[in-house]
Structure formats: structure tokens, C-alpha cells
Short mmCIF file of C-alpha atoms in Angstrom, two decimals:
data_model
loop_
_atom_site.label_atom_id
_atom_site.label_comp_id
_atom_site.label_asym_id
_atom_site.label_seq_id
_atom_site.Cartn_x
_atom_site.Cartn_y
_atom_site.Cartn_z
CA MET A 38 15.76 68.00 15.22
CA THR A 39 13.34 68.30 18.26
CA PRO A 40 13.60 65.48 20.92
CA SER A 41 10.15 64.23 20.12
CA ILE A 42 11.19 63.39 16.40
CA THR A 43 14.20 61.65 17.69
CA LEU A 44 11.82 59.76 19.94
CA LEU A 45 9.54 59.19 16.93
CA LYS A 46 12.47 57.81 14.86
CA LYS A 47 13.47 55.45 17.81
CA LEU A 48 10.15 54.13 18.15
CA SER A 49 9.64 53.61 14.56
CA LEU A 50 13.04 51.71 14.18
CA LEU A 51 11.89 49.57 17.19
CA LEU A 52 8.39 48.81 15.54
CA VAL A 53 10.40 47.81 12.27
CA LEU A 54 12.64 45.40 14.34
CA ILE A 55 9.52 43.98 16.32
CA PHE A 56 7.91 43.63 12.84
CA LEU A 57 11.03 41.71 11.25
CA THR A 58 11.71 39.46 14.03
CA ASN A 59 7.83 38.62 14.07
CA ILE A 60 8.21 37.55 10.46
CA ALA A 61 11.06 35.23 11.20
CA ILE A 62 8.96 33.54 14.09
CA ALA A 63 6.06 33.39 12.12
CA ASP A 64 8.05 31.83 9.32
CA THR A 65 9.59 29.09 11.52
CA ALA A 66 6.18 28.43 13.15
CA ASP A 67 4.57 28.06 9.66
CA GLY A 68 7.33 25.91 8.79
CA LYS A 69 6.76 23.53 11.66
CA LYS A 70 3.41 23.37 10.70
CA ILE A 71 4.09 22.41 7.24
CA ALA A 72 6.44 19.68 8.24
CA PHE A 73 3.83 18.15 10.55
CA ASP A 74 0.69 18.54 8.71
CA ARG A 75 -0.24 15.34 7.11
CA THR A 76 -1.73 17.15 3.96
CA LYS A 77 1.65 19.00 3.46
CA GLY A 78 5.10 17.71 4.44
CA ASN A 79 4.17 14.97 6.77
CA CYS A 80 7.50 14.48 7.39
CA LEU A 81 6.70 12.80 10.77
CA ALA A 82 5.37 9.92 8.49
CA CYS A 83 8.99 8.94 8.35
CA HIS A 84 11.30 10.91 10.38
CA ALA A 85 11.48 11.66 14.11
CA MET A 86 11.64 15.45 14.42
CA ASP A 87 11.19 17.99 17.34
CA ASP A 88 8.41 17.27 19.61
CA GLY A 89 6.24 15.38 16.67
CA ASP A 90 3.83 12.78 18.21
CA MET A 91 4.12 9.26 17.01
CA PRO A 92 6.63 9.41 14.44
CA GLY A 93 7.50 6.66 11.83
CA ASN A 94 10.93 4.93 11.75
CA ILE A 95 11.42 4.77 8.10
CA ALA A 96 14.24 7.53 7.69
CA PRO A 97 16.92 9.18 10.09
CA PRO A 98 15.80 11.56 12.65
CA LEU A 99 16.05 15.34 11.57
CA LEU A 100 18.27 16.93 13.99
CA ALA A 101 21.42 19.07 14.18
CA MET A 102 20.36 20.40 10.68
CA LYS A 103 23.05 23.43 10.66
CA ALA A 104 26.18 21.10 11.52
CA ARG A 105 25.07 18.41 9.12
CA PHE A 106 23.65 20.83 6.39
CA PRO A 107 25.92 23.90 6.46
CA ASP A 108 24.74 24.51 2.65
CA ARG A 109 21.19 25.54 2.48
CA ALA A 110 21.12 24.48 -1.29
CA VAL A 111 22.06 20.87 -0.56
CA LEU A 112 19.10 20.37 2.08
CA LYS A 113 16.95 22.06 -0.50
CA ALA A 114 18.02 19.52 -3.03
CA GLN A 115 17.35 16.79 -0.74
CA ILE A 116 13.67 17.96 -0.21
CA TRP A 117 13.10 19.03 -3.68
CA ASP A 118 13.56 15.62 -5.05
CA ALA A 119 15.71 12.80 -3.02
CA THR A 120 15.65 10.53 -5.80
CA VAL A 121 18.54 12.25 -7.36
CA LYS A 122 20.60 11.04 -4.59
CA ASN A 123 18.94 7.60 -4.03
CA PRO A 124 16.81 6.53 -7.11
CA ILE A 125 14.93 4.12 -5.04
CA SER A 126 14.47 6.70 -2.25
CA MET A 127 11.02 6.52 -0.52
CA MET A 128 11.05 10.26 0.26
CA PRO A 129 8.64 12.26 -1.99
CA PRO A 130 9.87 14.76 -4.31
CA PHE A 131 8.40 17.63 -2.51
CA GLY A 132 9.52 20.34 -4.95
CA LYS A 133 9.57 18.37 -8.45
CA HIS A 134 6.10 17.13 -7.85
CA GLN A 135 4.82 20.43 -6.32
CA ILE A 136 3.68 18.84 -3.15
CA LEU A 137 4.87 22.22 -1.46
CA THR A 138 5.05 25.64 -3.01
CA GLU A 139 8.27 27.60 -3.35
CA VAL A 140 7.28 29.70 -0.18
CA GLU A 141 6.37 26.58 1.60
CA LEU A 142 9.47 25.12 1.10
CA GLU A 143 11.51 28.28 2.20
CA ASN A 144 9.49 28.43 5.37
CA LEU A 145 10.13 24.56 5.88
CA LEU A 146 14.03 25.34 5.56
CA ASP A 147 13.96 28.07 8.11
CA TYR A 148 12.14 25.81 10.61
CA LEU A 149 14.51 22.88 9.91
CA TYR A 150 17.69 25.00 10.70
CA THR A 151 15.99 25.66 14.32
CA LEU A 152 16.40 21.74 14.72
CA MET B 1202 22.44 -2.47 9.36
CA LYS B 1203 20.70 -0.21 7.40
CA SER B 1204 23.46 -0.43 4.63
CA LEU B 1205 23.25 -4.15 4.45
CA PHE B 1206 19.31 -3.71 4.23
CA ASN B 1207 19.79 -1.48 1.24
CA ILE B 1208 22.18 -4.11 -0.41
CA LEU B 1209 19.36 -6.54 0.44
CA VAL B 1210 16.80 -4.54 -1.30
CA VAL B 1211 18.97 -3.62 -3.92
CA SER B 1212 20.00 -7.28 -4.89
CA LEU B 1213 15.97 -8.02 -4.70
CA LEU B 1214 15.27 -5.32 -7.47
CA LEU B 1215 18.37 -6.46 -9.45
CA ALA B 1216 17.10 -10.05 -9.34
CA LEU B 1217 13.56 -9.15 -10.19
CA SER B 1218 14.64 -6.99 -13.01
CA SER B 1219 16.83 -9.45 -14.68
CA ALA B 1220 15.11 -10.51 -18.05
CA TYR B 1221 16.08 -14.15 -17.53
CA ALA B 1222 14.28 -14.66 -14.21
CA THR B 1223 11.04 -16.78 -14.64
CA PRO B 1224 8.13 -16.29 -12.80
CA GLU B 1225 9.16 -19.41 -10.39
CA GLN B 1226 12.68 -17.82 -9.92
CA ASP B 1227 11.08 -14.32 -9.13
CA LYS B 1228 8.95 -16.25 -6.50
CA GLU B 1229 11.96 -17.88 -4.82
CA THR B 1230 13.70 -14.66 -4.76
CA PHE B 1231 10.76 -12.73 -3.36
CA GLN B 1232 9.85 -15.24 -0.62
CA ASN B 1233 13.58 -15.63 0.56
CA PHE B 1234 13.88 -11.92 0.81
CA TYR B 1235 10.88 -11.82 3.30
CA THR B 1236 11.63 -15.00 5.25
CA GLU B 1237 15.37 -13.67 5.58
CA MET B 1238 14.01 -10.46 6.98
CA PHE B 1239 11.67 -11.95 9.15
CA PRO B 1240 13.16 -15.40 10.41
CA ASP B 1241 10.66 -15.81 13.21
CA ILE B 1242 7.59 -15.69 10.97
CA SER B 1243 6.72 -19.23 9.15
CA LEU B 1244 5.86 -18.73 5.57
CA GLU B 1245 2.17 -19.27 6.33
CA GLY B 1246 2.28 -16.69 9.22
CA PHE B 1247 2.83 -14.04 6.61
CA GLY B 1248 -1.16 -14.67 5.63
CA ASP B 1249 -1.92 -12.50 8.99
CA GLY B 1250 -0.25 -9.42 7.57
CA VAL B 1251 0.62 -6.77 10.12
CA TYR B 1252 -0.51 -8.95 12.90
CA ALA B 1253 2.30 -11.44 12.20
CA LEU B 1254 4.59 -8.45 13.16
CA ASP B 1255 3.04 -6.52 16.12
CA GLN B 1256 2.16 -8.38 19.05
CA ASP B 1257 0.03 -5.69 20.74
CA ALA B 1258 -2.13 -5.28 17.54
CA ARG B 1259 -2.33 -8.94 17.31
CA ASP B 1260 -3.73 -9.32 20.76
CA GLN B 1261 -6.56 -6.80 19.91
CA TRP B 1262 -7.27 -8.31 16.55
CA GLU B 1263 -7.57 -11.89 17.90
CA ALA B 1264 -9.85 -10.70 20.71
CA MET B 1265 -12.19 -9.25 18.18
CA ASN B 1266 -12.15 -12.35 16.22
CA ASP B 1267 -13.78 -14.28 19.08
CA PHE B 1268 -16.89 -12.91 17.30
CA PRO B 1269 -15.84 -12.08 13.77
CA PRO B 1270 -17.35 -8.90 12.45
CA TYR B 1271 -18.06 -10.39 9.05
CA GLU B 1272 -20.03 -13.58 10.16
CA GLU B 1273 -23.39 -12.07 8.79
CA ASP B 1274 -22.16 -10.67 5.46
CA LEU B 1275 -20.41 -14.26 5.16
CA GLU B 1276 -23.61 -15.99 5.48
CA GLU B 1277 -25.25 -13.78 3.00
CA GLY B 1278 -22.49 -14.77 0.75
CA GLU B 1279 -23.43 -18.44 1.12
CA GLU B 1280 -27.05 -17.68 0.48
CA LEU B 1281 -26.14 -15.64 -2.59
CA PHE B 1282 -23.84 -18.29 -3.81
CA ASN B 1283 -26.75 -21.03 -3.35
CA THR B 1284 -29.72 -18.87 -4.78
CA PRO B 1285 -30.21 -20.02 -8.49
CA PHE B 1286 -30.47 -17.91 -11.36
CA SER B 1287 -33.67 -17.17 -13.18
CA ASN B 1288 -32.92 -20.09 -15.54
CA GLY B 1289 -32.68 -22.39 -12.51
CA LYS B 1290 -28.91 -22.64 -12.82
CA THR B 1291 -26.42 -21.76 -10.08
CA TYR B 1292 -22.70 -20.47 -9.50
CA ALA B 1293 -21.81 -24.06 -8.83
CA ASN B 1294 -22.79 -24.85 -12.53
CA CYS B 1295 -19.96 -22.34 -13.83
CA PHE B 1296 -17.02 -23.53 -11.69
CA GLU B 1297 -15.04 -26.79 -11.27
CA ASN B 1298 -15.67 -28.69 -8.24
CA ASP B 1299 -19.07 -26.77 -8.13
CA GLY B 1300 -17.22 -23.60 -6.86
CA LYS B 1301 -16.03 -25.11 -3.63
CA ASN B 1302 -12.35 -25.14 -2.73
CA ILE B 1303 -11.17 -23.26 -5.99
CA ARG B 1304 -10.18 -19.80 -4.56
CA GLN B 1305 -6.24 -20.91 -4.41
CA ASN B 1306 -6.35 -21.26 -8.39
CA TYR B 1307 -7.22 -17.71 -9.04
CA PRO B 1308 -6.13 -15.37 -10.77
CA LEU B 1309 -5.89 -17.83 -13.53
CA PHE B 1310 -4.70 -17.01 -17.18
CA ASP B 1311 -7.18 -17.88 -19.85
CA THR B 1312 -5.17 -18.72 -22.97
CA LYS B 1313 -8.39 -18.48 -25.11
CA GLN B 1314 -9.29 -15.05 -24.32
CA ASN B 1315 -5.81 -14.24 -23.51
CA LYS B 1316 -6.34 -12.54 -20.17
CA VAL B 1317 -6.09 -12.84 -16.38
CA ILE B 1318 -9.20 -14.02 -14.69
CA THR B 1319 -9.61 -13.18 -11.24
CA LEU B 1320 -12.37 -14.76 -9.03
CA GLU B 1321 -14.36 -11.66 -9.05
CA LEU B 1322 -14.49 -11.61 -13.03
CA ALA B 1323 -15.01 -15.07 -13.35
CA ILE B 1324 -18.18 -14.60 -10.94
CA ASN B 1325 -19.31 -11.94 -13.06
CA ASN B 1326 -18.79 -13.96 -16.29
CA CYS B 1327 -20.80 -16.67 -14.89
CA ARG B 1328 -23.78 -14.07 -14.20
CA GLU B 1329 -23.48 -12.95 -17.96
CA SER B 1330 -23.68 -16.37 -19.31
CA ASN B 1331 -26.73 -17.09 -17.52
CA GLY B 1332 -28.28 -13.82 -18.63
CA GLU B 1333 -28.00 -12.08 -15.33
CA GLU B 1334 -26.99 -8.45 -14.59
CA LEU B 1335 -23.51 -7.90 -13.85
CA LEU B 1336 -22.51 -7.14 -10.13
CA ARG B 1337 -20.53 -3.84 -9.28
CA TYR B 1338 -16.90 -4.82 -8.54
CA LYS B 1339 -15.10 -4.14 -5.26
CA LYS B 1340 -17.66 -4.42 -2.68
CA GLY B 1341 -21.04 -5.29 -1.85
CA GLU B 1342 -22.56 -8.69 -3.24
CA ILE B 1343 -19.55 -9.48 -5.15
CA ALA B 1344 -17.40 -9.13 -2.06
CA LYS B 1345 -19.68 -11.39 -0.26
CA LEU B 1346 -19.81 -13.93 -2.75
CA SER B 1347 -16.08 -13.92 -3.19
CA ALA B 1348 -15.81 -14.17 0.55
CA TYR B 1349 -17.75 -17.19 0.90
CA MET B 1350 -15.81 -18.94 -2.18
CA THR B 1351 -12.59 -18.03 -0.14
CA TYR B 1352 -14.02 -19.46 3.20
CA THR B 1353 -14.64 -22.89 1.22
CA SER B 1354 -10.97 -22.84 0.27
CA LYS B 1355 -9.49 -22.35 3.80
CA ASP B 1356 -5.98 -24.17 4.08
CA SER B 1357 -5.48 -24.77 0.17
CA LEU B 1358 -2.21 -23.59 -0.82
CA ILE B 1359 -2.42 -20.78 -3.39
CA ASN B 1360 -1.35 -22.43 -6.62
CA VAL B 1361 -1.43 -19.78 -9.49
CA LYS B 1362 0.03 -20.83 -12.70
CA THR B 1363 1.71 -19.21 -15.71
CA PRO B 1364 0.77 -21.34 -18.76
CA ASP B 1365 3.45 -21.41 -21.42
CA SER B 1366 2.39 -18.80 -23.33
CA LYS B 1367 3.80 -15.27 -24.58
CA GLU B 1368 0.54 -13.50 -23.54
CA ALA B 1369 0.68 -14.89 -20.02
CA LEU B 1370 4.06 -14.06 -19.41
CA ALA B 1371 3.66 -10.65 -20.74
CA ALA B 1372 0.74 -10.17 -18.25
CA TYR B 1373 2.79 -11.40 -15.29
CA GLU B 1374 5.56 -8.92 -16.21
CA ALA B 1375 3.19 -6.22 -16.54
CA GLY B 1376 1.78 -6.66 -13.11
CA LYS B 1377 5.42 -6.97 -11.98
CA GLN B 1378 6.18 -3.74 -13.47
CA TYR B 1379 3.22 -2.28 -11.52
CA TYR B 1380 4.25 -3.40 -8.43
CA TYR B 1381 7.87 -1.84 -8.79
CA SER B 1382 6.84 1.40 -10.55
CA LYS B 1383 6.48 4.66 -8.58
CA ARG B 1384 3.23 6.42 -8.88
CA GLY B 1385 1.36 9.40 -7.66
CA GLN B 1386 1.99 12.74 -6.73
CA LEU B 1387 3.90 11.24 -3.78
CA ASN B 1388 5.81 9.02 -5.83
CA PHE B 1389 5.54 5.63 -4.08
CA SER B 1390 5.69 2.23 -5.41
CA CYS B 1391 4.05 -0.72 -3.87
CA ALA B 1392 7.40 -2.08 -3.17
CA ASN B 1393 8.48 1.19 -1.44
CA CYS B 1394 6.06 0.30 1.36
CA HIS B 1395 5.56 -3.43 1.30
CA THR B 1396 9.02 -4.58 0.41
CA GLN B 1397 11.72 -1.91 1.12
CA ASN B 1398 10.01 -0.71 4.14
CA ALA B 1399 8.19 -3.72 5.35
CA GLY B 1400 8.03 -3.92 9.16
CA ARG B 1401 8.76 -0.07 9.61
CA ARG B 1402 6.22 2.13 10.63
CA ALA B 1403 4.71 5.39 8.70
CA ARG B 1404 3.73 7.40 11.70
CA SER B 1405 2.07 4.63 13.78
CA GLU B 1406 1.17 2.38 10.66
CA THR B 1407 3.15 -0.79 10.56
CA LEU B 1408 3.76 -1.66 6.83
CA SER B 1409 2.96 -5.25 6.02
CA PRO B 1410 4.92 -7.73 3.95
CA ALA B 1411 3.67 -7.90 0.36
CA LEU B 1412 4.26 -11.78 0.68
CA GLY B 1413 1.01 -13.08 2.08
CA HIS B 1414 -1.34 -10.14 0.77
CA PRO B 1415 -3.76 -12.16 -1.32
CA THR B 1416 -4.28 -15.05 1.16
CA HIS B 1417 -7.25 -13.67 2.99
CA PHE B 1418 -9.03 -11.41 0.73
CA PRO B 1419 -11.73 -10.18 0.59
CA VAL B 1420 -11.17 -8.38 3.92
CA TYR B 1421 -13.61 -7.16 6.22
CA ARG B 1422 -12.38 -3.79 7.31
CA MET B 1423 -13.79 -1.97 10.39
CA LYS B 1424 -13.44 1.45 8.43
CA TRP B 1425 -15.65 0.02 5.53
CA ALA B 1426 -18.10 -1.97 8.13
CA GLY B 1427 -18.08 -4.54 5.17
CA PHE B 1428 -16.01 -6.60 2.82
CA GLY B 1429 -13.87 -5.29 0.23
CA THR B 1430 -11.94 -7.21 -2.45
CA LEU B 1431 -8.24 -7.10 -2.80
CA GLN B 1432 -8.71 -4.33 -5.69
CA ARG B 1433 -10.61 -2.34 -3.25
CA ARG B 1434 -7.80 -2.60 -0.87
CA ILE B 1435 -5.24 -1.56 -3.33
CA ASP B 1436 -7.58 1.64 -4.10
CA SER B 1437 -7.02 2.89 -0.64
CA CYS B 1438 -3.15 2.69 -1.10
CA ASN B 1439 -3.33 4.27 -4.47
CA LYS B 1440 -5.39 7.18 -2.74
CA GLN B 1441 -2.70 7.50 -0.09
CA VAL B 1442 -0.12 8.07 -2.66
CA ARG B 1443 -2.55 10.58 -4.33
CA ALA B 1444 -2.65 8.25 -7.45
CA GLN B 1445 -5.68 7.87 -9.55
CA PRO B 1446 -7.46 4.36 -8.42
CA LEU B 1447 -8.39 2.16 -11.30
CA SER B 1448 -11.63 0.76 -12.15
CA GLY B 1449 -12.40 -2.57 -11.00
CA GLN B 1450 -10.97 -5.40 -13.16
CA SER B 1451 -9.24 -3.08 -15.26
CA GLU B 1452 -6.25 -4.65 -17.13
CA ASP B 1453 -3.57 -3.22 -14.84
CA TYR B 1454 -5.41 -4.39 -11.72
CA ARG B 1455 -5.95 -7.96 -13.05
CA ASN B 1456 -2.24 -8.30 -14.06
CA LEU B 1457 -1.21 -6.69 -10.76
CA GLU B 1458 -3.33 -9.33 -8.73
CA TYR B 1459 -1.98 -11.99 -10.95
CA PHE B 1460 1.77 -10.98 -10.06
CA LEU B 1461 1.03 -10.34 -6.47
CA THR B 1462 -0.82 -13.66 -5.94
CA TYR B 1463 1.75 -15.65 -7.92
CA MET B 1464 4.48 -14.40 -5.27
CA SER B 1465 2.36 -16.26 -2.43
CA ASN B 1466 2.12 -19.40 -4.04
CA GLY B 1467 2.42 -22.23 -1.40
CA LEU B 1468 0.77 -20.02 1.26
CA PRO B 1469 -2.70 -21.26 2.56
CA ILE B 1470 -5.53 -19.44 2.01
CA ASN B 1471 -6.72 -17.93 5.26
CA GLY B 1472 -9.77 -15.74 4.58
CA PRO B 1473 -11.91 -14.07 4.86
CA ALA B 1474 -10.01 -12.04 7.25
CA SER B 1475 -11.26 -8.96 9.51
CA ARG B 1476 -8.80 -5.67 9.37
CA LYS B 1477 -9.06 -2.41 11.11
#
């Protein structure tokens, strides 16, 4: 193996790595947008979260998500359809009523776990 | 605190869903719920909506009302009210007490037609019986006329009745059902916002208690730059939850207005009012 090829290999590995972390960062950035956007999650209507401006005070603040929701499926279920747990819940059923797509939900979850 | 509140809400929902509750008992439960939650607000104070809850907003609102934005439209309403139809008769001929000081009795249940008659429907019925074209509902002339009729009823106490008839009770129950049912893609009931979360904020919007909603309509909204009827306002809420707004004076809206106004029985008329 010539030295130039090893260098090329290393370089391309580096590129792949950069690419992957970028996707991860892009996902959580998208997730934040989805959470804040009034036409998407609009979580701020009810929850204080992150650096969100003028949040409502209808629901508990969203923080320490990793500690409080170690199981991603449990968190997803709450967002998919909150009325399963609490039939008179005010929270819209984002998955069940297709307010958010599957991809948007996953991006949102990635973002929530950064809180 | 939160769990105490949830118990309150659940007991209210249970009380209201009980098959044996009469409209009168519903009203007691409904009014007690709000007066216990907001002990500092007098019963008539609820007619001010969010401005009963938020002092900053109230100060701005009161300053604006030094020169009410609806003055001109209200005068036009009076003119329309007094202008004779082509047969020489006027609105005064269609109503009790010449149409003055009667807003507090609407909606009423007509036991001949077996339906809820709102004031706006009565206005158009009057036109029809005098051979005039019907007005479009929700805004424009009908809202101005209705605003004037509200104005002549100031301080009279809301006095909606359910006559002793199966059909009247069914209309009332249907309105109640509408109020408590979730709807729209976002899945909200009126009660989610105006009962369960009254006084809380959705983003920066304070949610008004449903008690007192009908006391001051039609309302002049800055956003509309004009008057709109109660049903037009409800349209805005239905759009917010991504539900289909209903057509003016549809059966569902009339029944809802019947229930909602019955719940405010005993509160004084204090409209027309301005809102942002």
C-alpha cells in the first residue's frame, strides 16, 4: 500500500465522519425548528423549553428529558397521542392525527433528548 | 395545586355529563367552577373576558375605550334599525318591546318551529316576513344591527330559558355536547381552552373563561376592523384548532350558542365591546 492511498483512506474516513455528525446536528436543528414552528409542533404554545420566546404555561416545562424519559418509546407515545395516558389531555395527538410526519417526529425526539 | 385543579376539572366534567342534571343544575356547577377558581372576579366581572384577568391588557383596553373604535358602526346599526322596509314597517314591529332591551332573552327556543332562535336569526326572520332580502350572517349589516340591539339592552341580566319540552332539552344537550367534544386536527374542545385552562396562557394569549362569553357580542375586533357576531368569533377558534368552521346559524352553532348563553344566565349584558 502506498502512503498516498493510506492518506486518501484516512481523508475519506474523516469526510464520512464529518458527514455523519453533520446529519446528527442537522437533525436536532430541524427538530428544534419543528418544536418551535407554530404550524408544526408549536410546543411553546403550552410548554416552556430551551430558549423559546414567550412560552405558554399550560403544561410542564420540557427539560432533563434523558433522565425523565430513558425509554424513547415512552416519550414517543406521549407525543404520538397524549390522550392515551390522559383522556382529557389538552396536548394534540401529533402522530395519530398526522400533525407531524414520522421523520419529523424522529427529528423532534432527537432534539428533545438534547434538553 | 395542579392535581387539585385536575380534580376540579374532572368533577366538573362528571357533574356536567350526569344524565340527571337539569340545565339549571348545570348552570350552578358551571358558574361555581369559575367563581371558585377566580374568587377575586365578581360574577358580572366575567363579562370582560381576558381583561378581567390581565391588568396590563385591561389598562390598554380601557385607554382604547375612551374613544370606542365601534362608535361609527354602532350608529350605523341604529340607523339600519330605524330605516323602514319597503312596506313601511320596521324591525320594531317584529319584536317585543319594539326590539329594545331584548338581547338578554336570546337565544330563545321556539316551541312551534322546535328550534333555537338566535337574535341574528330573528332579525333575518323579520326581514323575510316583510319581503326583504336576507342579510349575510356573521358580519356586516347584521352584526351592526345586532350590536345596536345589544346596546339598548345594556345592564339587563341574561335570561335564557329552556321551555318544558323534549326538543328544547335536546337542543340544549346538543350544544353542551359540542362544547365538550374534541374536534379538528389539533383535537381541542372548547372546554380544553375556556374551562380546563381558563386563565392560563397559550404562548402569550391568555385564555378567557367561557363564563361571560356571550354578554358582550357582537364584538368589534381590531383584527376585523368591524363587528362580528358570536358565531363569527367561534369560527376563529375553530380555525385555530384546524376544524371546519360551520355556516352561520347552522343547527350546531345555534345549539352551542343556546348552551353557552344559558351558562351565563344572570350576568348583565355589557356590549357591544371591543377586543383586539
